[in-house]
Amino acid sequence: MGGKKRPTVSALEKRATKEETTKKKEESKKPQMKLEASTGNLTEVSLEQIIKELKGLRYITPYVLASRFSIKLSRAKKTLKELEQRGLVVAVDRNSKVPIYVPASRKK
């Protein structure tokens, strides 16, 4: 009969501030990758961001790349092959399923 009671003013303020902080966190967590919608190719700007990020990693697998930049696994494999051709990463171990790469700066 009484129904649900209305929250107090302070409870509403707390809820509003909490929602604002979560929105800000979500916006900052989103990677800044730009994919071309028609082809799915990474732009040169996004490749530069990937290169910067990969220099700090100890090892690189397609799964690490795909999960970190939220791209498809097949695209991550192609990207790693392209980076290997450029000489930015070196293949340490090649398996039929999971190739493992290391940044060229760490290999030296």
mmCIF file with all atom_site columns, C-alpha atoms in Angstrom:
data_model
loop_
_atom_site.group_PDB
_atom_site.id
_atom_site.type_symbol
_atom_site.label_atom_id
_atom_site.label_alt_id
_atom_site.label_comp_id
_atom_site.label_asym_id
_atom_site.label_entity_id
_atom_site.label_seq_id
_atom_site.pdbx_PDB_ins_code
_atom_site.Cartn_x
_atom_site.Cartn_y
_atom_site.Cartn_z
_atom_site.occupancy
_atom_site.B_iso_or_equiv
_atom_site.pdbx_formal_charge
_atom_site.auth_seq_id
_atom_site.auth_comp_id
_atom_site.auth_asym_id
_atom_site.auth_atom_id
_atom_site.pdbx_PDB_model_num
ATOM 1   C CA . MET A 1 1   ? 0.000  0.000   0.000   1.00 0.00 ? 1   MET A CA 1
ATOM 2   C CA . GLY A 1 2   ? 2.727  2.405   0.875   1.00 0.00 ? 2   GLY A CA 1
ATOM 3   C CA . GLY A 1 3   ? 4.663  1.838   -2.339  1.00 0.00 ? 3   GLY A CA 1
ATOM 4   C CA . LYS A 1 4   ? 8.283  2.580   -2.955  1.00 0.00 ? 4   LYS A CA 1
ATOM 5   C CA . LYS A 1 5   ? 9.573  5.622   -1.117  1.00 0.00 ? 5   LYS A CA 1
ATOM 6   C CA . ARG A 1 6   ? 11.386 8.440   -2.860  1.00 0.00 ? 6   ARG A CA 1
ATOM 7   C CA . PRO A 1 7   ? 15.122 8.760   -2.204  1.00 0.00 ? 7   PRO A CA 1
ATOM 8   C CA . THR A 1 8   ? 16.377 11.697  -0.207  1.00 0.00 ? 8   THR A CA 1
ATOM 9   C CA . VAL A 1 9   ? 18.062 14.665  -1.850  1.00 0.00 ? 9   VAL A CA 1
ATOM 10  C CA . SER A 1 10  ? 21.495 13.614  -0.622  1.00 0.00 ? 10  SER A CA 1
ATOM 11  C CA . ALA A 1 11  ? 20.973 10.099  -2.008  1.00 0.00 ? 11  ALA A CA 1
ATOM 12  C CA . LEU A 1 12  ? 20.060 11.580  -5.399  1.00 0.00 ? 12  LEU A CA 1
ATOM 13  C CA . GLU A 1 13  ? 23.179 13.765  -5.363  1.00 0.00 ? 13  GLU A CA 1
ATOM 14  C CA . LYS A 1 14  ? 25.399 10.803  -4.506  1.00 0.00 ? 14  LYS A CA 1
ATOM 15  C CA . ARG A 1 15  ? 23.879 8.746   -7.307  1.00 0.00 ? 15  ARG A CA 1
ATOM 16  C CA . ALA A 1 16  ? 24.390 11.573  -9.815  1.00 0.00 ? 16  ALA A CA 1
ATOM 17  C CA . THR A 1 17  ? 28.051 12.075  -8.889  1.00 0.00 ? 17  THR A CA 1
ATOM 18  C CA . LYS A 1 18  ? 28.688 8.337   -9.029  1.00 0.00 ? 18  LYS A CA 1
ATOM 19  C CA . GLU A 1 19  ? 27.168 8.129   -12.516 1.00 0.00 ? 19  GLU A CA 1
ATOM 20  C CA . GLU A 1 20  ? 29.315 11.044  -13.710 1.00 0.00 ? 20  GLU A CA 1
ATOM 21  C CA . THR A 1 21  ? 32.523 9.423   -12.482 1.00 0.00 ? 21  THR A CA 1
ATOM 22  C CA . THR A 1 22  ? 31.674 6.089   -14.110 1.00 0.00 ? 22  THR A CA 1
ATOM 23  C CA . LYS A 1 23  ? 30.955 7.835   -17.424 1.00 0.00 ? 23  LYS A CA 1
ATOM 24  C CA . LYS A 1 24  ? 34.311 9.619   -17.281 1.00 0.00 ? 24  LYS A CA 1
ATOM 25  C CA . LYS A 1 25  ? 36.115 6.349   -16.527 1.00 0.00 ? 25  LYS A CA 1
ATOM 26  C CA . GLU A 1 26  ? 34.389 4.575   -19.418 1.00 0.00 ? 26  GLU A CA 1
ATOM 27  C CA . GLU A 1 27  ? 35.333 7.356   -21.828 1.00 0.00 ? 27  GLU A CA 1
ATOM 28  C CA . SER A 1 28  ? 38.968 7.261   -20.771 1.00 0.00 ? 28  SER A CA 1
ATOM 29  C CA . LYS A 1 29  ? 39.168 3.452   -21.055 1.00 0.00 ? 29  LYS A CA 1
ATOM 30  C CA . LYS A 1 30  ? 38.011 3.312   -24.668 1.00 0.00 ? 30  LYS A CA 1
ATOM 31  C CA . PRO A 1 31  ? 40.940 2.805   -27.056 1.00 0.00 ? 31  PRO A CA 1
ATOM 32  C CA . GLN A 1 32  ? 41.446 5.478   -29.683 1.00 0.00 ? 32  GLN A CA 1
ATOM 33  C CA . MET A 1 33  ? 41.532 3.029   -32.610 1.00 0.00 ? 33  MET A CA 1
ATOM 34  C CA . LYS A 1 34  ? 40.073 4.120   -35.902 1.00 0.00 ? 34  LYS A CA 1
ATOM 35  C CA . LEU A 1 35  ? 39.034 1.364   -38.293 1.00 0.00 ? 35  LEU A CA 1
ATOM 36  C CA . GLU A 1 36  ? 37.915 2.044   -41.809 1.00 0.00 ? 36  GLU A CA 1
ATOM 37  C CA . ALA A 1 37  ? 34.363 0.766   -41.857 1.00 0.00 ? 37  ALA A CA 1
ATOM 38  C CA . SER A 1 38  ? 34.363 -0.603  -45.394 1.00 0.00 ? 38  SER A CA 1
ATOM 39  C CA . THR A 1 39  ? 37.680 -2.461  -45.461 1.00 0.00 ? 39  THR A CA 1
ATOM 40  C CA . GLY A 1 40  ? 38.491 -3.008  -41.798 1.00 0.00 ? 40  GLY A CA 1
ATOM 41  C CA . ASN A 1 41  ? 42.017 -1.731  -42.406 1.00 0.00 ? 41  ASN A CA 1
ATOM 42  C CA . LEU A 1 42  ? 43.855 0.121   -39.701 1.00 0.00 ? 42  LEU A CA 1
ATOM 43  C CA . THR A 1 43  ? 44.783 3.674   -40.555 1.00 0.00 ? 43  THR A CA 1
ATOM 44  C CA . GLU A 1 44  ? 48.378 4.861   -40.354 1.00 0.00 ? 44  GLU A CA 1
ATOM 45  C CA . VAL A 1 45  ? 47.579 6.869   -37.213 1.00 0.00 ? 45  VAL A CA 1
ATOM 46  C CA . SER A 1 46  ? 46.235 3.811   -35.434 1.00 0.00 ? 46  SER A CA 1
ATOM 47  C CA . LEU A 1 47  ? 49.291 1.789   -36.498 1.00 0.00 ? 47  LEU A CA 1
ATOM 48  C CA . GLU A 1 48  ? 51.506 4.408   -34.879 1.00 0.00 ? 48  GLU A CA 1
ATOM 49  C CA . GLN A 1 49  ? 49.496 4.087   -31.658 1.00 0.00 ? 49  GLN A CA 1
ATOM 50  C CA . ILE A 1 50  ? 49.884 0.315   -31.780 1.00 0.00 ? 50  ILE A CA 1
ATOM 51  C CA . ILE A 1 51  ? 53.645 0.655   -32.293 1.00 0.00 ? 51  ILE A CA 1
ATOM 52  C CA . LYS A 1 52  ? 53.960 2.988   -29.294 1.00 0.00 ? 52  LYS A CA 1
ATOM 53  C CA . GLU A 1 53  ? 51.976 0.600   -27.118 1.00 0.00 ? 53  GLU A CA 1
ATOM 54  C CA . LEU A 1 54  ? 53.860 -2.520  -28.242 1.00 0.00 ? 54  LEU A CA 1
ATOM 55  C CA . LYS A 1 55  ? 57.299 -1.142  -27.406 1.00 0.00 ? 55  LYS A CA 1
ATOM 56  C CA . GLY A 1 56  ? 56.534 -1.466  -23.704 1.00 0.00 ? 56  GLY A CA 1
ATOM 57  C CA . LEU A 1 57  ? 55.364 -5.083  -23.859 1.00 0.00 ? 57  LEU A CA 1
ATOM 58  C CA . ARG A 1 58  ? 57.592 -8.069  -23.186 1.00 0.00 ? 58  ARG A CA 1
ATOM 59  C CA . TYR A 1 59  ? 55.919 -10.259 -25.787 1.00 0.00 ? 59  TYR A CA 1
ATOM 60  C CA . ILE A 1 60  ? 53.143 -9.881  -28.328 1.00 0.00 ? 60  ILE A CA 1
ATOM 61  C CA . THR A 1 61  ? 50.614 -12.431 -29.508 1.00 0.00 ? 61  THR A CA 1
ATOM 62  C CA . PRO A 1 62  ? 47.631 -11.834 -31.764 1.00 0.00 ? 62  PRO A CA 1
ATOM 63  C CA . TYR A 1 63  ? 45.334 -12.261 -28.767 1.00 0.00 ? 63  TYR A CA 1
ATOM 64  C CA . VAL A 1 64  ? 47.186 -9.598  -26.764 1.00 0.00 ? 64  VAL A CA 1
ATOM 65  C CA . LEU A 1 65  ? 46.925 -7.182  -29.675 1.00 0.00 ? 65  LEU A CA 1
ATOM 66  C CA . ALA A 1 66  ? 43.257 -7.962  -30.341 1.00 0.00 ? 66  ALA A CA 1
ATOM 67  C CA . SER A 1 67  ? 42.184 -7.648  -26.721 1.00 0.00 ? 67  SER A CA 1
ATOM 68  C CA . ARG A 1 68  ? 44.169 -4.484  -26.032 1.00 0.00 ? 68  ARG A CA 1
ATOM 69  C CA . PHE A 1 69  ? 42.952 -2.594  -29.108 1.00 0.00 ? 69  PHE A CA 1
ATOM 70  C CA . SER A 1 70  ? 39.560 -4.298  -29.520 1.00 0.00 ? 70  SER A CA 1
ATOM 71  C CA . ILE A 1 71  ? 40.152 -5.470  -33.072 1.00 0.00 ? 71  ILE A CA 1
ATOM 72  C CA . LYS A 1 72  ? 39.425 -8.838  -34.638 1.00 0.00 ? 72  LYS A CA 1
ATOM 73  C CA . LEU A 1 73  ? 41.921 -11.642 -34.152 1.00 0.00 ? 73  LEU A CA 1
ATOM 74  C CA . SER A 1 74  ? 42.436 -12.083 -37.892 1.00 0.00 ? 74  SER A CA 1
ATOM 75  C CA . ARG A 1 75  ? 43.187 -8.371  -38.226 1.00 0.00 ? 75  ARG A CA 1
ATOM 76  C CA . ALA A 1 76  ? 45.650 -8.599  -35.334 1.00 0.00 ? 76  ALA A CA 1
ATOM 77  C CA . LYS A 1 77  ? 47.502 -11.437 -37.100 1.00 0.00 ? 77  LYS A CA 1
ATOM 78  C CA . LYS A 1 78  ? 47.737 -9.408  -40.309 1.00 0.00 ? 78  LYS A CA 1
ATOM 79  C CA . THR A 1 79  ? 48.934 -6.366  -38.386 1.00 0.00 ? 79  THR A CA 1
ATOM 80  C CA . LEU A 1 80  ? 51.679 -8.351  -36.667 1.00 0.00 ? 80  LEU A CA 1
ATOM 81  C CA . LYS A 1 81  ? 52.848 -9.758  -40.009 1.00 0.00 ? 81  LYS A CA 1
ATOM 82  C CA . GLU A 1 82  ? 52.955 -6.242  -41.422 1.00 0.00 ? 82  GLU A CA 1
ATOM 83  C CA . LEU A 1 83  ? 54.919 -4.963  -38.424 1.00 0.00 ? 83  LEU A CA 1
ATOM 84  C CA . GLU A 1 84  ? 57.346 -7.860  -38.837 1.00 0.00 ? 84  GLU A CA 1
ATOM 85  C CA . GLN A 1 85  ? 57.918 -6.922  -42.471 1.00 0.00 ? 85  GLN A CA 1
ATOM 86  C CA . ARG A 1 86  ? 58.681 -3.363  -41.359 1.00 0.00 ? 86  ARG A CA 1
ATOM 87  C CA . GLY A 1 87  ? 61.173 -4.717  -38.838 1.00 0.00 ? 87  GLY A CA 1
ATOM 88  C CA . LEU A 1 88  ? 59.402 -3.396  -35.750 1.00 0.00 ? 88  LEU A CA 1
ATOM 89  C CA . VAL A 1 89  ? 58.710 -6.816  -34.232 1.00 0.00 ? 89  VAL A CA 1
ATOM 90  C CA . VAL A 1 90  ? 60.632 -10.082 -34.443 1.00 0.00 ? 90  VAL A CA 1
ATOM 91  C CA . ALA A 1 91  ? 59.051 -13.528 -34.431 1.00 0.00 ? 91  ALA A CA 1
ATOM 92  C CA . VAL A 1 92  ? 60.502 -15.556 -31.569 1.00 0.00 ? 92  VAL A CA 1
ATOM 93  C CA . ASP A 1 93  ? 58.382 -18.665 -31.938 1.00 0.00 ? 93  ASP A CA 1
ATOM 94  C CA . ARG A 1 94  ? 56.050 -19.591 -34.742 1.00 0.00 ? 94  ARG A CA 1
ATOM 95  C CA . ASN A 1 95  ? 53.442 -22.193 -34.136 1.00 0.00 ? 95  ASN A CA 1
ATOM 96  C CA . SER A 1 96  ? 50.620 -23.134 -36.460 1.00 0.00 ? 96  SER A CA 1
ATOM 97  C CA . LYS A 1 97  ? 48.195 -21.627 -33.967 1.00 0.00 ? 97  LYS A CA 1
ATOM 98  C CA . VAL A 1 98  ? 49.919 -18.870 -31.981 1.00 0.00 ? 98  VAL A CA 1
ATOM 99  C CA . PRO A 1 99  ? 52.922 -16.915 -33.218 1.00 0.00 ? 99  PRO A CA 1
ATOM 100 C CA . ILE A 1 100 ? 54.853 -15.085 -30.501 1.00 0.00 ? 100 ILE A CA 1
ATOM 101 C CA . TYR A 1 101 ? 56.557 -11.807 -31.298 1.00 0.00 ? 101 TYR A CA 1
ATOM 102 C CA . VAL A 1 102 ? 58.945 -9.558  -29.386 1.00 0.00 ? 102 VAL A CA 1
ATOM 103 C CA . PRO A 1 103 ? 59.542 -5.860  -30.087 1.00 0.00 ? 103 PRO A CA 1
ATOM 104 C CA . ALA A 1 104 ? 62.718 -5.406  -32.133 1.00 0.00 ? 104 ALA A CA 1
ATOM 105 C CA . SER A 1 105 ? 64.158 -3.086  -29.481 1.00 0.00 ? 105 SER A CA 1
ATOM 106 C CA . ARG A 1 106 ? 63.985 -5.887  -26.876 1.00 0.00 ? 106 ARG A CA 1
ATOM 107 C CA . LYS A 1 107 ? 65.542 -8.491  -29.147 1.00 0.00 ? 107 LYS A CA 1
ATOM 108 C CA . LYS A 1 108 ? 68.906 -6.707  -29.333 1.00 0.00 ? 108 LYS A CA 1
#
